[in-house]
Short mmCIF file of C-alpha atoms and ligand atoms in Angstrom, two decimals:
data_model
loop_
_atom_site.label_atom_id
_atom_site.label_comp_id
_atom_site.label_asym_id
_atom_site.label_seq_id
_atom_site.Cartn_x
_atom_site.Cartn_y
_atom_site.Cartn_z
CA UNK A 1 -25.23 -12.11 36.00
CA UNK A 2 -21.73 -11.45 35.48
CA UNK A 3 -20.79 -8.52 32.73
CA UNK A 4 -18.34 -8.19 30.30
CA UNK A 5 -16.85 -5.46 31.51
CA UNK A 6 -15.95 -7.54 34.64
CA UNK A 7 -13.49 -10.00 33.00
CA UNK A 8 -10.31 -11.23 34.17
CA UNK A 9 -8.18 -11.99 30.90
CA UNK A 10 -10.93 -10.59 28.32
CA UNK A 11 -9.74 -7.45 26.75
CA UNK A 12 -7.99 -6.00 29.25
CA UNK A 13 -4.77 -3.76 28.52
CA UNK A 14 -2.82 -4.45 32.12
CA UNK A 15 -2.22 -8.59 31.99
CA UNK A 16 -2.42 -10.98 28.02
CA UNK A 17 -2.60 -14.50 27.93
CA UNK A 18 0.82 -16.29 27.57
CA UNK A 19 1.54 -16.81 24.51
CA UNK A 20 3.65 -17.18 21.29
CA UNK A 21 3.29 -13.23 19.84
CA UNK A 22 4.55 -11.81 16.46
CA UNK A 23 7.72 -9.70 17.16
CA UNK A 24 9.12 -8.99 14.04
CA UNK A 25 9.19 -9.46 10.39
CA UNK A 26 11.47 -12.19 9.03
CA UNK A 27 12.72 -9.85 6.33
CA UNK A 28 13.01 -7.20 8.41
CA UNK A 29 16.47 -8.36 10.16
CA UNK A 30 19.38 -10.28 8.59
CA UNK A 31 22.64 -11.71 9.25
CA UNK A 32 24.12 -9.45 11.96
CA UNK A 33 21.31 -6.83 13.10
CA UNK A 34 20.07 -6.37 15.81
CA UNK A 35 16.25 -4.96 16.51
CA UNK A 36 14.36 -3.26 19.77
CA UNK A 37 11.22 -3.66 20.39
CA UNK A 38 8.55 -2.93 23.08
CA UNK A 39 6.40 -6.81 23.07
CA UNK A 40 3.67 -7.06 25.02
CA UNK A 41 4.99 -4.27 27.28
CA UNK A 42 8.41 -5.34 27.95
CA UNK A 43 11.54 -3.55 26.71
CA UNK A 44 13.53 -5.88 24.29
CA UNK A 45 16.63 -7.19 21.37
CA UNK A 46 15.74 -9.73 19.15
CA UNK A 47 19.38 -10.10 17.23
CA UNK A 48 20.15 -12.68 14.04
CA UNK A 49 23.71 -14.80 14.30
CA UNK A 50 25.89 -14.69 11.88
CA UNK A 51 24.63 -19.21 11.66
CA UNK A 52 21.28 -16.89 10.36
CA UNK A 53 19.62 -17.69 14.85
CA UNK A 54 17.24 -15.60 15.41
CA UNK A 55 17.04 -14.71 19.23
CA UNK A 56 15.54 -12.19 21.24
CA UNK A 57 16.67 -11.66 25.00
CA UNK A 58 16.21 -8.19 27.64
CA UNK A 59 16.78 -4.70 26.48
CA UNK A 60 19.51 -4.36 29.36
CA UNK A 61 22.27 -5.46 29.61
CA UNK A 62 22.98 -6.91 33.11
CA UNK A 63 25.82 -5.56 33.62
CA UNK A 64 25.29 -1.42 34.17
CA UNK A 65 22.42 -1.43 31.67
CA UNK A 66 23.28 -0.55 28.82
CA UNK A 67 20.50 -1.29 25.79
CA UNK A 68 22.17 -3.90 23.67
CA UNK A 69 20.49 -2.16 20.59
CA UNK A 70 23.89 -0.74 20.61
CA UNK A 71 25.81 -3.74 21.26
CA UNK A 72 27.26 -6.20 18.23
CA UNK A 73 26.44 -9.70 17.08
CA UNK A 74 28.90 -11.94 17.65
CA UNK A 75 28.84 -15.12 15.68
CA UNK A 76 25.51 -16.83 17.57
CA UNK A 77 26.26 -14.43 20.50
CA UNK A 78 25.48 -9.94 21.10
CA UNK A 79 28.23 -7.26 22.62
CA UNK A 80 27.21 -5.36 24.83
CA UNK A 81 28.64 -1.54 22.92
CA UNK A 82 29.62 -0.19 26.57
CA UNK A 83 32.53 -2.63 27.21
CA UNK A 84 31.83 -5.44 25.06
CA UNK A 85 30.48 -8.26 27.90
CA UNK A 86 29.44 -11.04 24.94
CA UNK A 87 25.93 -13.41 25.85
CA UNK A 88 25.80 -16.86 24.33
CA UNK A 89 22.21 -17.30 22.28
CA UNK A 90 20.99 -19.23 25.92
CA UNK A 91 21.97 -15.58 28.19
CA UNK A 92 25.04 -16.61 29.60
CA UNK A 93 27.92 -14.24 30.22
CA UNK A 94 30.42 -16.57 28.12
CA UNK A 95 33.24 -13.06 27.62
CA UNK A 96 34.58 -10.12 29.72
CA UNK A 97 37.46 -8.46 27.74
CA UNK A 98 38.81 -7.71 30.40
CA UNK A 99 38.74 -10.83 32.74
CA UNK A 100 40.41 -13.74 32.97
CA UNK A 101 37.39 -16.09 33.38
CA UNK A 102 33.72 -14.16 32.18
CA UNK A 103 31.76 -12.78 35.00
CA UNK A 104 28.16 -14.30 36.49
CA UNK A 105 25.67 -13.26 34.53
CA UNK A 106 22.83 -13.68 32.06
CA UNK A 107 20.64 -11.77 30.46
CA UNK A 108 16.91 -13.90 30.29
CA UNK A 109 16.60 -14.26 27.10
CA UNK A 110 12.94 -15.85 25.10
CA UNK A 111 12.19 -18.53 23.02
CA UNK A 112 11.44 -17.56 19.67
CA UNK A 113 10.31 -19.28 15.99
CA UNK A 114 10.52 -18.68 13.29
CA UNK A 115 7.58 -19.24 10.27
CA UNK A 116 5.11 -17.44 7.74
CA UNK A 117 7.72 -14.92 7.24
CA UNK A 118 7.11 -13.65 11.36
CA UNK A 119 9.24 -14.10 14.55
CA UNK A 120 7.60 -15.41 16.54
CA UNK A 121 8.73 -14.90 20.47
CA UNK A 122 7.54 -16.48 23.39
CA UNK A 123 6.05 -14.59 26.29
CA UNK A 124 5.71 -16.67 29.73
CA UNK A 125 8.01 -19.40 31.32
CA UNK A 126 8.65 -22.55 29.15
CA UNK A 127 7.38 -23.03 26.17
CA UNK A 128 5.52 -26.13 26.05
CA UNK A 129 3.49 -25.00 23.46
CA UNK A 130 2.24 -24.19 20.08
CA UNK A 131 3.00 -21.55 17.35
CA UNK A 132 -0.95 -20.67 15.69
CA UNK A 133 -1.13 -22.77 12.67
CA UNK A 134 -4.11 -23.85 10.34
CA UNK A 135 -5.91 -26.84 11.91
CA UNK A 136 -5.60 -28.63 8.23
CA UNK A 137 -2.10 -28.22 7.48
CA UNK A 138 -1.16 -28.85 10.56
CA UNK A 139 1.62 -27.36 12.19
CA UNK A 140 4.45 -28.41 9.26
CA UNK A 141 6.21 -26.74 7.19
CA UNK A 142 3.96 -23.72 4.27
CA UNK A 143 3.86 -21.92 1.66
CA UNK A 144 3.09 -18.22 3.99
CA UNK A 145 3.45 -14.68 2.49
CA UNK A 146 2.82 -11.16 4.64
CA UNK A 147 1.06 -9.43 3.10
CA UNK A 148 0.40 -6.40 5.31
CA UNK A 149 0.22 -4.38 9.16
CA UNK A 150 -1.96 -3.06 10.75
CA UNK A 151 -2.26 -1.24 13.62
CA UNK A 152 -6.51 0.03 15.32
CA UNK A 153 -7.68 1.19 18.77
CA UNK A 154 -9.21 -1.40 19.43
CA UNK A 155 -8.02 -4.10 21.74
CA UNK A 156 -6.60 -7.80 19.11
CA UNK A 157 -9.49 -9.72 21.46
CA UNK A 158 -12.06 -7.20 20.41
CA UNK A 159 -10.51 -7.48 16.55
CA UNK A 160 -11.09 -11.22 17.40
CA UNK A 161 -14.70 -11.46 17.27
CA UNK A 162 -15.08 -10.26 14.04
CA UNK A 163 -14.78 -13.56 12.31
CA UNK A 164 -17.64 -14.87 14.21
CA UNK A 165 -19.50 -11.94 15.18
CA UNK A 166 -23.23 -13.30 12.79
CA UNK A 167 -24.87 -11.12 12.81
CA UNK A 168 -22.86 -8.02 11.39
CA UNK A 169 -22.10 -10.23 8.69
CA UNK A 170 -25.62 -10.14 7.14
CA UNK A 171 -25.83 -6.41 8.20
CA UNK A 172 -22.46 -4.84 7.01
CA UNK A 173 -20.97 -7.27 4.09
CA UNK A 174 -24.75 -8.44 3.04
CA UNK A 175 -24.35 -11.70 3.10
CA UNK A 176 -27.31 -13.72 2.28
CA UNK A 177 -26.56 -16.79 3.91
CA UNK A 178 -27.23 -16.67 7.65
CA UNK A 179 -23.92 -18.43 9.20
CA UNK A 180 -23.66 -20.62 12.24
CA UNK A 181 -20.62 -21.24 14.56
CA UNK A 182 -20.13 -23.94 16.20
CA UNK A 183 -17.73 -23.74 19.72
CA UNK A 184 -14.92 -26.79 19.90
CA UNK A 185 -12.08 -26.08 22.71
CA UNK A 186 -9.71 -28.25 21.39
CA UNK A 187 -7.32 -27.14 23.73
CA UNK A 188 -6.15 -24.57 26.69
CA UNK A 189 -4.92 -22.29 23.79
CA UNK A 190 -6.95 -23.27 20.82
CA UNK A 191 -10.02 -23.11 20.25
CA UNK A 192 -11.96 -23.52 16.42
CA UNK A 193 -15.45 -22.47 15.22
CA UNK A 194 -17.27 -24.07 12.35
CA UNK A 195 -19.86 -22.64 9.94
CA UNK A 196 -22.86 -25.49 10.13
CA UNK A 197 -25.10 -23.09 7.27
CA UNK A 198 -25.75 -23.89 3.43
CA UNK A 199 -26.36 -21.88 1.03
CA UNK A 200 -30.37 -21.27 1.10
CA UNK A 201 -32.19 -21.68 -2.09
CA UNK A 202 -34.05 -19.02 -1.90
CA UNK A 203 -31.62 -16.30 -2.56
CA UNK A 204 -31.67 -15.09 -6.42
CA UNK A 205 -27.73 -15.32 -5.55
CA UNK A 206 -27.01 -18.08 -3.75
CA UNK A 207 -29.58 -20.38 -6.38
CA UNK A 208 -28.15 -19.05 -9.80
CA UNK A 209 -23.84 -20.28 -7.16
CA UNK A 210 -25.99 -23.88 -6.00
CA UNK A 211 -25.86 -24.79 -10.14
CA UNK A 212 -22.27 -24.35 -10.55
CA UNK A 213 -21.65 -25.89 -7.09
CA UNK A 214 -24.68 -26.94 -4.74
CA UNK A 215 -21.34 -28.66 -1.69
CA UNK A 216 -20.39 -27.74 1.61
CA UNK A 217 -18.92 -23.98 1.12
CA UNK A 218 -16.52 -24.41 4.48
CA UNK A 219 -15.57 -21.33 6.93
CA UNK A 220 -13.68 -21.95 9.74
CA UNK A 221 -12.01 -20.30 12.06
CA UNK A 222 -8.92 -20.61 14.69
CA UNK A 223 -8.17 -19.04 17.22
CA UNK A 224 -4.93 -19.79 18.84
CA UNK A 225 -3.71 -17.55 22.63
CA UNK A 226 -7.36 -14.99 21.79
CA UNK A 227 -4.73 -13.22 19.89
CA UNK A 228 -4.31 -15.16 16.84
CA UNK A 229 -7.25 -16.17 13.75
CA UNK A 230 -6.48 -18.49 11.06
CA UNK A 231 -9.92 -18.33 8.45
CA UNK A 232 -10.31 -21.35 6.60
CA UNK A 233 -12.73 -20.74 3.24
CA UNK A 234 -13.85 -22.07 -0.25
CA UNK A 235 -15.73 -25.13 -1.38
CA UNK A 236 -14.57 -28.37 -1.00
CA UNK A 237 -11.90 -28.38 -3.86
CA UNK A 238 -10.01 -25.29 -3.12
CA UNK A 239 -9.73 -24.13 0.50
CA UNK A 240 -8.20 -20.75 1.79
CA UNK A 241 -6.03 -20.04 4.65
CA UNK A 242 -5.49 -16.30 6.09
CA UNK A 243 -3.87 -15.76 9.67
CA UNK A 244 -4.54 -12.72 11.48
CA UNK A 245 -2.09 -12.37 13.68
CA UNK A 246 -2.66 -9.82 16.38
CA UNK A 247 -0.06 -8.80 19.66
CA UNK A 248 -1.56 -6.35 21.79
CA UNK A 249 0.12 -2.20 21.70
CA UNK A 250 0.15 -0.38 25.10
CA UNK A 251 -3.17 0.78 26.04
CA UNK A 252 -5.06 -1.84 24.43
CA UNK A 253 -4.63 -1.37 21.28
CA UNK A 254 -3.41 -3.78 17.91
CA UNK A 255 -0.55 -4.27 16.13
CA UNK A 256 -1.79 -7.28 13.72
CA UNK A 257 -0.38 -8.41 10.07
CA UNK A 258 -2.24 -10.90 7.64
CA UNK A 259 -0.14 -13.50 6.42
CA UNK A 260 -1.65 -15.67 3.55
CA UNK A 261 -1.07 -19.32 4.19
CA UNK A 262 -1.43 -22.51 2.18
CA UNK A 263 0.21 -26.22 1.72
CA UNK A 264 3.99 -26.82 0.80
CA UNK A 265 4.69 -28.19 -2.07
CA UNK A 266 7.70 -28.32 -4.39
CA UNK A 267 8.90 -27.88 -7.46
CA UNK A 268 8.14 -25.10 -10.37
CA UNK A 269 4.21 -25.85 -10.28
CA UNK A 270 4.19 -26.53 -7.04
CA UNK A 271 4.89 -23.46 -5.97
CA UNK A 272 2.92 -21.71 -9.47
CA UNK A 273 0.53 -23.43 -7.71
CA UNK A 274 1.80 -22.17 -4.37
CA UNK A 275 1.36 -18.74 -5.81
CA UNK A 276 -1.17 -18.72 -7.38
CA UNK A 277 -3.18 -19.77 -4.64
CA UNK A 278 -1.66 -17.51 -1.82
CA UNK A 279 -2.97 -14.17 -4.99
CA UNK A 280 -6.63 -15.58 -4.50
CA UNK A 281 -6.53 -16.03 -0.74
CA UNK A 282 -4.92 -12.13 -0.53
CA UNK A 283 -8.68 -11.09 -2.75
CA UNK A 284 -10.95 -13.25 0.67
CA UNK A 285 -7.82 -10.90 3.72
CA UNK A 286 -8.62 -8.67 1.40
CA UNK A 287 -12.63 -8.84 2.20
CA UNK A 288 -11.90 -9.71 5.53
CA UNK A 289 -10.62 -5.97 5.75
CA UNK A 290 -13.34 -4.06 4.20
CA UNK A 291 -15.90 -3.17 5.05
CA UNK A 292 -16.39 -2.43 8.71
CA UNK A 293 -12.25 -1.52 9.97
CA UNK A 294 -13.62 2.48 10.70
CA UNK A 295 -15.63 -0.14 14.01
CA UNK A 296 -12.46 -1.24 15.16
CA UNK A 297 -10.46 2.60 15.16
CA UNK A 298 -14.06 3.90 17.60
CA UNK A 299 -15.40 0.93 19.49
CA UNK A 300 -15.60 1.47 23.34
CA UNK A 301 -16.32 -3.00 23.38
CA UNK A 302 -19.17 -3.37 26.13
CA UNK A 303 -21.28 -7.04 25.70
CA UNK A 304 -23.98 -5.17 27.66
CA UNK A 305 -27.19 -7.33 25.72
CA UNK A 306 -25.44 -10.75 24.85
CA UNK A 307 -28.76 -12.52 22.69
CA UNK A 308 -28.29 -15.25 20.78
CA UNK A 309 -27.19 -14.18 17.82
CA UNK A 310 -23.96 -13.65 19.69
CA UNK A 311 -22.90 -16.43 21.27
CA UNK A 312 -19.84 -17.78 19.34
CA UNK A 313 -19.09 -14.76 20.71
CA UNK A 314 -19.39 -15.60 24.27
CA UNK A 315 -17.65 -18.63 23.97
CA UNK A 316 -14.30 -17.53 22.75
CA UNK A 317 -15.10 -14.65 25.67
CA UNK A 318 -15.20 -17.72 28.03
CA UNK A 319 -12.37 -19.94 25.92
CA UNK A 320 -10.11 -16.75 26.88
CA UNK A 321 -10.75 -16.28 30.39
CA UNK A 322 -9.71 -19.91 30.59
CA UNK A 323 -6.47 -18.84 29.30
CA UNK A 324 -2.97 -18.88 31.15
CA UNK A 325 -2.53 -14.87 32.06
CA UNK A 326 0.88 -13.07 32.71
CA UNK A 327 1.37 -8.89 33.37
CA UNK A 328 1.55 -6.54 30.84
CA UNK A 329 5.11 -5.76 30.69
CA UNK A 330 6.41 -7.95 33.65
CA UNK A 331 5.82 -11.48 31.79
CA UNK A 332 4.71 -12.82 35.02
CA UNK A 333 2.48 -15.53 36.17
CA UNK A 334 -0.92 -13.47 36.83
CA UNK A 335 -4.30 -14.96 39.11
CA UNK A 336 -6.90 -14.63 37.09
CA UNK A 337 -10.99 -15.68 37.93
CA UNK A 338 -13.26 -15.85 34.72
CA UNK A 339 -16.44 -14.30 34.43
CA UNK A 340 -19.63 -16.71 33.27
CA UNK A 341 -22.13 -14.97 30.86
CA UNK A 342 -25.66 -16.28 29.72
CA UNK A 343 -27.48 -14.57 27.44
CA UNK A 344 -30.43 -12.47 28.20
CA UNK A 345 -32.15 -11.28 25.09
S1 LIG B 401 26.69 -2.47 30.55
FE1 LIG B 401 26.24 -4.35 29.12
S2 LIG B 401 29.00 -5.11 29.65
FE2 LIG B 401 28.61 -3.00 30.68
FE1 LIG B 402 -16.87 -7.82 9.36
#
């Protein structure tokens, strides 16, 4: 039986799943601004052109290596501070002030999208796959609100596990329901988990709730690229949606954004309903964020004794292991040999 310690992707700080990761909040970058950041170990800049378009590119100029953060935005292009070379949003050099024709130079740009109030960057060769979305809402436009950001000392994969760690909902959160999270691998990068149990009549609290509502109580997760998780929670007349979008920090820590999501509604009344839904989602999100966050500051994740109650966690690790990995910093593909885990107790 393989040990979780020998994983080829899960909980590793030298590589990660090729995918979409949040880079900045949309509100962090106004038109004409350039920001420098380290994303998944790579130095990049993100700028917003005069049209509002957001571009992500490698941080250093292909002429002599100056950092683009010292440059300036020119239309939807960027000009390097040092010799004023101009690079378009596709990374191609389009102007060298002291030459009659532009130099044959290009800077690597990365596919970039704005959604849910975040700027997302694809960390690999071709962005052929989808930005994370809540399956029930689909990949169209949504009303969303970035509700908070956080850092943790453990790996994003380990934080993601919390929402499908059935046993801890009883031990830490005192949930009077035994969860059973059923995994479905929807695609290479998307795995969903849905709870299959109902409110038990044996418990006084759940018996009380059942007087008012005996329908299904949905609790479902969708995991994208092993690092962004969406929660769908609520009775069938009102579902709440929260997205926890994580990325790895140097050395295997986590930098995350909490995003509240609801379906797109138009008009004044629609907007008011959406605002209320997002406000209620915040309460649900706060519940998830409290109670056990200190565990993620000190845990040295090592599933040495996997049990039946850990079956969803094992499903998740195996799905992570089956995705395409790239190297921390270079974002170049790495070969990985997935592990397989077995329940021992
Ligand atoms: S270093 Fe950028 S233009 Fe020379
Ligand atoms: Fe928890």
